[in-house]
Amino acid sequence: MLESLIFKGADAARKSFDDIDNEVKELENERRSVEEYLSIDYGYNNEFAILKDNCYEFTDREYIYKLCPFSKTTQRSKSGGSETDLGKWGNWGELPMKYSAMLYKDGAGCWNGPARSTKVSLSCGAESKLLAVSEPSRCEYAMEFQTPALCTKVASHTEL
């Protein structure tokens, strides 16, 4: 009888510990997620933050390309198979037009070549959309992406 109570008490203590341990892990994951979010430059007024955690696709004759802003770029064959890593988020382009290009690097290595990389050229558009993809040099990809986040607001004025 006493042994049974001890086992029940130990089981209850283990369950309480596991519940609290799971809560701690969830909070740590949330903290890491917030720290990652805060570490990224989303533009002068965070106008590009809305693109995070979204992905955009473009399909040509052979491949389906995917751009996940602030994360990665990939391609996969239309006939199936796994995705090929075309690059992970690196940084914005060069000044003075810093926010007109996104650079992705350290993708999957090309056979006897460099690691794949992608330059995403941004333009103003009514919706966020991946418009085109090309491979101008071996293992170096170029994507054209439009987004309202790049559109400048026209200053309003009052008539006299």
mmCIF file with all atom_site columns, C-alpha atoms in Angstrom:
data_model
loop_
_atom_site.group_PDB
_atom_site.id
_atom_site.type_symbol
_atom_site.label_atom_id
_atom_site.label_alt_id
_atom_site.label_comp_id
_atom_site.label_asym_id
_atom_site.label_entity_id
_atom_site.label_seq_id
_atom_site.pdbx_PDB_ins_code
_atom_site.Cartn_x
_atom_site.Cartn_y
_atom_site.Cartn_z
_atom_site.occupancy
_atom_site.B_iso_or_equiv
_atom_site.pdbx_formal_charge
_atom_site.auth_seq_id
_atom_site.auth_comp_id
_atom_site.auth_asym_id
_atom_site.auth_atom_id
_atom_site.pdbx_PDB_model_num
ATOM 1   C CA . MET A 1 1   ? 0.000  0.000  0.000   1.00 0.00 ? 1   MET A CA 1
ATOM 2   C CA . LEU A 1 2   ? 2.736  2.479  0.992   1.00 0.00 ? 2   LEU A CA 1
ATOM 3   C CA . GLU A 1 3   ? 4.750  1.451  -2.050  1.00 0.00 ? 3   GLU A CA 1
ATOM 4   C CA . SER A 1 4   ? 1.728  2.163  -4.280  1.00 0.00 ? 4   SER A CA 1
ATOM 5   C CA . LEU A 1 5   ? 1.371  5.668  -2.812  1.00 0.00 ? 5   LEU A CA 1
ATOM 6   C CA . ILE A 1 6   ? 5.067  6.337  -3.342  1.00 0.00 ? 6   ILE A CA 1
ATOM 7   C CA . PHE A 1 7   ? 4.807  5.263  -7.010  1.00 0.00 ? 7   PHE A CA 1
ATOM 8   C CA . LYS A 1 8   ? 1.709  7.439  -7.532  1.00 0.00 ? 8   LYS A CA 1
ATOM 9   C CA . GLY A 1 9   ? 3.491  10.390 -5.938  1.00 0.00 ? 9   GLY A CA 1
ATOM 10  C CA . ALA A 1 10  ? 6.574  9.813  -8.095  1.00 0.00 ? 10  ALA A CA 1
ATOM 11  C CA . ASP A 1 11  ? 4.419  9.556  -11.237 1.00 0.00 ? 11  ASP A CA 1
ATOM 12  C CA . ALA A 1 12  ? 2.630  12.803 -10.350 1.00 0.00 ? 12  ALA A CA 1
ATOM 13  C CA . ALA A 1 13  ? 5.966  14.540 -9.720  1.00 0.00 ? 13  ALA A CA 1
ATOM 14  C CA . ARG A 1 14  ? 7.345  13.262 -13.061 1.00 0.00 ? 14  ARG A CA 1
ATOM 15  C CA . LYS A 1 15  ? 4.254  14.488 -14.894 1.00 0.00 ? 15  LYS A CA 1
ATOM 16  C CA . SER A 1 16  ? 4.511  17.919 -13.229 1.00 0.00 ? 16  SER A CA 1
ATOM 17  C CA . PHE A 1 17  ? 8.199  18.098 -14.110 1.00 0.00 ? 17  PHE A CA 1
ATOM 18  C CA . ASP A 1 18  ? 7.508  17.097 -17.749 1.00 0.00 ? 18  ASP A CA 1
ATOM 19  C CA . ASP A 1 19  ? 4.714  19.691 -18.048 1.00 0.00 ? 19  ASP A CA 1
ATOM 20  C CA . ILE A 1 20  ? 6.936  22.460 -16.685 1.00 0.00 ? 20  ILE A CA 1
ATOM 21  C CA . ASP A 1 21  ? 9.880  21.295 -18.822 1.00 0.00 ? 21  ASP A CA 1
ATOM 22  C CA . ASN A 1 22  ? 7.680  21.458 -21.945 1.00 0.00 ? 22  ASN A CA 1
ATOM 23  C CA . GLU A 1 23  ? 6.528  24.977 -21.026 1.00 0.00 ? 23  GLU A CA 1
ATOM 24  C CA . VAL A 1 24  ? 10.153 26.083 -20.572 1.00 0.00 ? 24  VAL A CA 1
ATOM 25  C CA . LYS A 1 25  ? 11.079 24.625 -23.988 1.00 0.00 ? 25  LYS A CA 1
ATOM 26  C CA . GLU A 1 26  ? 8.145  26.413 -25.647 1.00 0.00 ? 26  GLU A CA 1
ATOM 27  C CA . LEU A 1 27  ? 9.164  29.718 -24.052 1.00 0.00 ? 27  LEU A CA 1
ATOM 28  C CA . GLU A 1 28  ? 12.788 29.221 -25.136 1.00 0.00 ? 28  GLU A CA 1
ATOM 29  C CA . ASN A 1 29  ? 11.642 28.549 -28.720 1.00 0.00 ? 29  ASN A CA 1
ATOM 30  C CA . GLU A 1 30  ? 9.465  31.655 -28.639 1.00 0.00 ? 30  GLU A CA 1
ATOM 31  C CA . ARG A 1 31  ? 12.376 33.736 -27.283 1.00 0.00 ? 31  ARG A CA 1
ATOM 32  C CA . ARG A 1 32  ? 14.673 32.461 -30.060 1.00 0.00 ? 32  ARG A CA 1
ATOM 33  C CA . SER A 1 33  ? 12.025 33.249 -32.653 1.00 0.00 ? 33  SER A CA 1
ATOM 34  C CA . VAL A 1 34  ? 11.619 36.804 -31.340 1.00 0.00 ? 34  VAL A CA 1
ATOM 35  C CA . GLU A 1 35  ? 15.403 37.313 -31.212 1.00 0.00 ? 35  GLU A CA 1
ATOM 36  C CA . GLU A 1 36  ? 15.727 36.087 -34.808 1.00 0.00 ? 36  GLU A CA 1
ATOM 37  C CA . TYR A 1 37  ? 12.912 38.384 -35.933 1.00 0.00 ? 37  TYR A CA 1
ATOM 38  C CA . LEU A 1 38  ? 14.481 41.392 -34.208 1.00 0.00 ? 38  LEU A CA 1
ATOM 39  C CA . SER A 1 39  ? 17.926 40.668 -35.679 1.00 0.00 ? 39  SER A CA 1
ATOM 40  C CA . ILE A 1 40  ? 16.750 41.124 -39.284 1.00 0.00 ? 40  ILE A CA 1
ATOM 41  C CA . ASP A 1 41  ? 16.719 44.472 -41.096 1.00 0.00 ? 41  ASP A CA 1
ATOM 42  C CA . TYR A 1 42  ? 13.190 44.792 -42.504 1.00 0.00 ? 42  TYR A CA 1
ATOM 43  C CA . GLY A 1 43  ? 13.686 48.220 -44.083 1.00 0.00 ? 43  GLY A CA 1
ATOM 44  C CA . TYR A 1 44  ? 13.724 51.802 -42.876 1.00 0.00 ? 44  TYR A CA 1
ATOM 45  C CA . ASN A 1 45  ? 10.201 51.502 -41.458 1.00 0.00 ? 45  ASN A CA 1
ATOM 46  C CA . ASN A 1 46  ? 9.984  47.692 -41.271 1.00 0.00 ? 46  ASN A CA 1
ATOM 47  C CA . GLU A 1 47  ? 8.022  47.776 -44.517 1.00 0.00 ? 47  GLU A CA 1
ATOM 48  C CA . PHE A 1 48  ? 9.434  44.393 -45.626 1.00 0.00 ? 48  PHE A CA 1
ATOM 49  C CA . ALA A 1 49  ? 8.522  42.571 -42.381 1.00 0.00 ? 49  ALA A CA 1
ATOM 50  C CA . ILE A 1 50  ? 5.203  41.518 -43.903 1.00 0.00 ? 50  ILE A CA 1
ATOM 51  C CA . LEU A 1 51  ? 7.131  39.290 -46.349 1.00 0.00 ? 51  LEU A CA 1
ATOM 52  C CA . LYS A 1 52  ? 8.674  37.145 -43.590 1.00 0.00 ? 52  LYS A CA 1
ATOM 53  C CA . ASP A 1 53  ? 7.189  33.665 -43.193 1.00 0.00 ? 53  ASP A CA 1
ATOM 54  C CA . ASN A 1 54  ? 5.698  33.799 -46.700 1.00 0.00 ? 54  ASN A CA 1
ATOM 55  C CA . CYS A 1 55  ? 6.924  32.034 -49.832 1.00 0.00 ? 55  CYS A CA 1
ATOM 56  C CA . TYR A 1 56  ? 6.357  32.892 -53.497 1.00 0.00 ? 56  TYR A CA 1
ATOM 57  C CA . GLU A 1 57  ? 6.663  30.536 -56.458 1.00 0.00 ? 57  GLU A CA 1
ATOM 58  C CA . PHE A 1 58  ? 7.449  30.903 -60.141 1.00 0.00 ? 58  PHE A CA 1
ATOM 59  C CA . THR A 1 59  ? 7.155  28.037 -62.614 1.00 0.00 ? 59  THR A CA 1
ATOM 60  C CA . ASP A 1 60  ? 8.975  27.797 -65.940 1.00 0.00 ? 60  ASP A CA 1
ATOM 61  C CA . ARG A 1 61  ? 9.134  24.889 -68.407 1.00 0.00 ? 61  ARG A CA 1
ATOM 62  C CA . GLU A 1 62  ? 11.328 22.698 -66.176 1.00 0.00 ? 62  GLU A CA 1
ATOM 63  C CA . TYR A 1 63  ? 11.359 23.990 -62.609 1.00 0.00 ? 63  TYR A CA 1
ATOM 64  C CA . ILE A 1 64  ? 9.331  25.428 -59.776 1.00 0.00 ? 64  ILE A CA 1
ATOM 65  C CA . TYR A 1 65  ? 11.326 28.159 -58.050 1.00 0.00 ? 65  TYR A CA 1
ATOM 66  C CA . LYS A 1 66  ? 10.540 29.370 -54.553 1.00 0.00 ? 66  LYS A CA 1
ATOM 67  C CA . LEU A 1 67  ? 11.508 32.563 -52.755 1.00 0.00 ? 67  LEU A CA 1
ATOM 68  C CA . CYS A 1 68  ? 10.958 32.700 -49.003 1.00 0.00 ? 68  CYS A CA 1
ATOM 69  C CA . PRO A 1 69  ? 12.089 36.238 -48.055 1.00 0.00 ? 69  PRO A CA 1
ATOM 70  C CA . PHE A 1 70  ? 14.567 36.367 -45.172 1.00 0.00 ? 70  PHE A CA 1
ATOM 71  C CA . SER A 1 71  ? 14.882 32.573 -45.294 1.00 0.00 ? 71  SER A CA 1
ATOM 72  C CA . LYS A 1 72  ? 15.841 30.777 -48.537 1.00 0.00 ? 72  LYS A CA 1
ATOM 73  C CA . THR A 1 73  ? 15.487 30.285 -52.284 1.00 0.00 ? 73  THR A CA 1
ATOM 74  C CA . THR A 1 74  ? 14.962 26.855 -53.859 1.00 0.00 ? 74  THR A CA 1
ATOM 75  C CA . GLN A 1 75  ? 14.171 25.049 -57.092 1.00 0.00 ? 75  GLN A CA 1
ATOM 76  C CA . ARG A 1 76  ? 12.630 21.664 -57.747 1.00 0.00 ? 76  ARG A CA 1
ATOM 77  C CA . SER A 1 77  ? 11.886 19.810 -60.926 1.00 0.00 ? 77  SER A CA 1
ATOM 78  C CA . LYS A 1 78  ? 8.311  19.880 -62.165 1.00 0.00 ? 78  LYS A CA 1
ATOM 79  C CA . SER A 1 79  ? 8.611  16.116 -62.549 1.00 0.00 ? 79  SER A CA 1
ATOM 80  C CA . GLY A 1 80  ? 9.178  15.711 -58.796 1.00 0.00 ? 80  GLY A CA 1
ATOM 81  C CA . GLY A 1 81  ? 12.100 15.138 -56.510 1.00 0.00 ? 81  GLY A CA 1
ATOM 82  C CA . SER A 1 82  ? 13.516 17.153 -53.678 1.00 0.00 ? 82  SER A CA 1
ATOM 83  C CA . GLU A 1 83  ? 14.209 20.868 -53.549 1.00 0.00 ? 83  GLU A CA 1
ATOM 84  C CA . THR A 1 84  ? 17.658 22.194 -54.404 1.00 0.00 ? 84  THR A CA 1
ATOM 85  C CA . ASP A 1 85  ? 18.922 24.945 -52.101 1.00 0.00 ? 85  ASP A CA 1
ATOM 86  C CA . LEU A 1 86  ? 19.711 28.048 -54.192 1.00 0.00 ? 86  LEU A CA 1
ATOM 87  C CA . GLY A 1 87  ? 20.803 30.091 -51.187 1.00 0.00 ? 87  GLY A CA 1
ATOM 88  C CA . LYS A 1 88  ? 20.003 31.163 -47.663 1.00 0.00 ? 88  LYS A CA 1
ATOM 89  C CA . TRP A 1 89  ? 19.212 34.731 -46.613 1.00 0.00 ? 89  TRP A CA 1
ATOM 90  C CA . GLY A 1 90  ? 22.389 36.753 -46.572 1.00 0.00 ? 90  GLY A CA 1
ATOM 91  C CA . ASN A 1 91  ? 21.828 40.486 -46.741 1.00 0.00 ? 91  ASN A CA 1
ATOM 92  C CA . TRP A 1 92  ? 20.412 43.415 -48.648 1.00 0.00 ? 92  TRP A CA 1
ATOM 93  C CA . GLY A 1 93  ? 22.085 44.856 -51.733 1.00 0.00 ? 93  GLY A CA 1
ATOM 94  C CA . GLU A 1 94  ? 24.583 47.681 -51.897 1.00 0.00 ? 94  GLU A CA 1
ATOM 95  C CA . LEU A 1 95  ? 23.999 51.345 -51.125 1.00 0.00 ? 95  LEU A CA 1
ATOM 96  C CA . PRO A 1 96  ? 22.552 53.694 -52.286 1.00 0.00 ? 96  PRO A CA 1
ATOM 97  C CA . MET A 1 97  ? 19.693 51.401 -53.389 1.00 0.00 ? 97  MET A CA 1
ATOM 98  C CA . LYS A 1 98  ? 20.166 48.919 -50.534 1.00 0.00 ? 98  LYS A CA 1
ATOM 99  C CA . TYR A 1 99  ? 16.552 47.746 -50.424 1.00 0.00 ? 99  TYR A CA 1
ATOM 100 C CA . SER A 1 100 ? 16.272 47.078 -54.159 1.00 0.00 ? 100 SER A CA 1
ATOM 101 C CA . ALA A 1 101 ? 18.032 43.686 -53.950 1.00 0.00 ? 101 ALA A CA 1
ATOM 102 C CA . MET A 1 102 ? 18.132 40.694 -51.606 1.00 0.00 ? 102 MET A CA 1
ATOM 103 C CA . LEU A 1 103 ? 21.163 38.405 -51.641 1.00 0.00 ? 103 LEU A CA 1
ATOM 104 C CA . TYR A 1 104 ? 20.990 34.703 -50.804 1.00 0.00 ? 104 TYR A CA 1
ATOM 105 C CA . LYS A 1 105 ? 24.176 32.660 -50.489 1.00 0.00 ? 105 LYS A CA 1
ATOM 106 C CA . ASP A 1 106 ? 25.674 29.337 -49.430 1.00 0.00 ? 106 ASP A CA 1
ATOM 107 C CA . GLY A 1 107 ? 23.203 27.181 -51.342 1.00 0.00 ? 107 GLY A CA 1
ATOM 108 C CA . ALA A 1 108 ? 23.866 23.623 -52.472 1.00 0.00 ? 108 ALA A CA 1
ATOM 109 C CA . GLY A 1 109 ? 27.238 23.155 -54.139 1.00 0.00 ? 109 GLY A CA 1
ATOM 110 C CA . CYS A 1 110 ? 27.324 22.767 -57.893 1.00 0.00 ? 110 CYS A CA 1
ATOM 111 C CA . TRP A 1 111 ? 29.159 19.780 -59.281 1.00 0.00 ? 111 TRP A CA 1
ATOM 112 C CA . ASN A 1 112 ? 32.760 21.013 -59.766 1.00 0.00 ? 112 ASN A CA 1
ATOM 113 C CA . GLY A 1 113 ? 31.571 24.528 -59.058 1.00 0.00 ? 113 GLY A CA 1
ATOM 114 C CA . PRO A 1 114 ? 30.712 27.090 -56.406 1.00 0.00 ? 114 PRO A CA 1
ATOM 115 C CA . ALA A 1 115 ? 27.842 27.028 -53.936 1.00 0.00 ? 115 ALA A CA 1
ATOM 116 C CA . ARG A 1 116 ? 24.630 28.256 -55.510 1.00 0.00 ? 116 ARG A CA 1
ATOM 117 C CA . SER A 1 117 ? 23.552 31.843 -54.831 1.00 0.00 ? 117 SER A CA 1
ATOM 118 C CA . THR A 1 118 ? 20.616 34.046 -55.782 1.00 0.00 ? 118 THR A CA 1
ATOM 119 C CA . LYS A 1 119 ? 20.198 37.773 -56.293 1.00 0.00 ? 119 LYS A CA 1
ATOM 120 C CA . VAL A 1 120 ? 16.598 38.925 -55.991 1.00 0.00 ? 120 VAL A CA 1
ATOM 121 C CA . SER A 1 121 ? 15.880 42.247 -57.716 1.00 0.00 ? 121 SER A CA 1
ATOM 122 C CA . LEU A 1 122 ? 12.923 44.052 -56.162 1.00 0.00 ? 122 LEU A CA 1
ATOM 123 C CA . SER A 1 123 ? 10.440 46.361 -57.825 1.00 0.00 ? 123 SER A CA 1
ATOM 124 C CA . CYS A 1 124 ? 7.258  48.141 -56.826 1.00 0.00 ? 124 CYS A CA 1
ATOM 125 C CA . GLY A 1 125 ? 4.051  46.270 -57.631 1.00 0.00 ? 125 GLY A CA 1
ATOM 126 C CA . ALA A 1 126 ? 0.433  46.002 -56.550 1.00 0.00 ? 126 ALA A CA 1
ATOM 127 C CA . GLU A 1 127 ? 0.988  42.527 -55.076 1.00 0.00 ? 127 GLU A CA 1
ATOM 128 C CA . SER A 1 128 ? 3.943  40.509 -53.822 1.00 0.00 ? 128 SER A CA 1
ATOM 129 C CA . LYS A 1 129 ? 4.796  38.176 -56.687 1.00 0.00 ? 129 LYS A CA 1
ATOM 130 C CA . LEU A 1 130 ? 7.802  36.311 -58.082 1.00 0.00 ? 130 LEU A CA 1
ATOM 131 C CA . LEU A 1 131 ? 7.876  37.428 -61.727 1.00 0.00 ? 131 LEU A CA 1
ATOM 132 C CA . ALA A 1 132 ? 10.851 35.678 -63.324 1.00 0.00 ? 132 ALA A CA 1
ATOM 133 C CA . VAL A 1 133 ? 13.882 33.491 -62.636 1.00 0.00 ? 133 VAL A CA 1
ATOM 134 C CA . SER A 1 134 ? 17.035 32.992 -64.698 1.00 0.00 ? 134 SER A CA 1
ATOM 135 C CA . GLU A 1 135 ? 20.532 31.554 -64.330 1.00 0.00 ? 135 GLU A CA 1
ATOM 136 C CA . PRO A 1 136 ? 22.800 34.232 -65.869 1.00 0.00 ? 136 PRO A CA 1
ATOM 137 C CA . SER A 1 137 ? 25.962 32.419 -64.742 1.00 0.00 ? 137 SER A CA 1
ATOM 138 C CA . ARG A 1 138 ? 26.548 28.832 -63.714 1.00 0.00 ? 138 ARG A CA 1
ATOM 139 C CA . CYS A 1 139 ? 25.063 28.291 -60.236 1.00 0.00 ? 139 CYS A CA 1
ATOM 140 C CA . GLU A 1 140 ? 24.185 31.997 -59.898 1.00 0.00 ? 140 GLU A CA 1
ATOM 141 C CA . TYR A 1 141 ? 20.468 32.681 -60.086 1.00 0.00 ? 141 TYR A CA 1
ATOM 142 C CA . ALA A 1 142 ? 18.548 35.901 -60.603 1.00 0.00 ? 142 ALA A CA 1
ATOM 143 C CA . MET A 1 143 ? 14.973 36.424 -59.474 1.00 0.00 ? 143 MET A CA 1
ATOM 144 C CA . GLU A 1 144 ? 12.660 39.338 -60.158 1.00 0.00 ? 144 GLU A CA 1
ATOM 145 C CA . PHE A 1 145 ? 10.210 40.029 -57.353 1.00 0.00 ? 145 PHE A CA 1
ATOM 146 C CA . GLN A 1 146 ? 7.608  42.763 -57.077 1.00 0.00 ? 146 GLN A CA 1
ATOM 147 C CA . THR A 1 147 ? 6.090  43.941 -53.818 1.00 0.00 ? 147 THR A CA 1
ATOM 148 C CA . PRO A 1 148 ? 4.060  46.884 -52.563 1.00 0.00 ? 148 PRO A CA 1
ATOM 149 C CA . ALA A 1 149 ? 6.580  47.107 -49.709 1.00 0.00 ? 149 ALA A CA 1
ATOM 150 C CA . LEU A 1 150 ? 8.991  48.795 -52.132 1.00 0.00 ? 150 LEU A CA 1
ATOM 151 C CA . CYS A 1 151 ? 6.470  51.352 -53.388 1.00 0.00 ? 151 CYS A CA 1
ATOM 152 C CA . THR A 1 152 ? 7.035  54.828 -52.035 1.00 0.00 ? 152 THR A CA 1
ATOM 153 C CA . LYS A 1 153 ? 4.030  56.664 -50.725 1.00 0.00 ? 153 LYS A CA 1
ATOM 154 C CA . VAL A 1 154 ? 3.087  59.792 -52.608 1.00 0.00 ? 154 VAL A CA 1
ATOM 155 C CA . ALA A 1 155 ? 3.008  62.696 -50.227 1.00 0.00 ? 155 ALA A CA 1
ATOM 156 C CA . SER A 1 156 ? -0.459 64.193 -50.012 1.00 0.00 ? 156 SER A CA 1
ATOM 157 C CA . HIS A 1 157 ? -0.980 67.902 -50.116 1.00 0.00 ? 157 HIS A CA 1
ATOM 158 C CA . THR A 1 158 ? -3.905 70.180 -49.494 1.00 0.00 ? 158 THR A CA 1
ATOM 159 C CA . GLU A 1 159 ? -5.198 72.569 -52.086 1.00 0.00 ? 159 GLU A CA 1
ATOM 160 C CA . LEU A 1 160 ? -5.397 76.250 -51.155 1.00 0.00 ? 160 LEU A CA 1
#
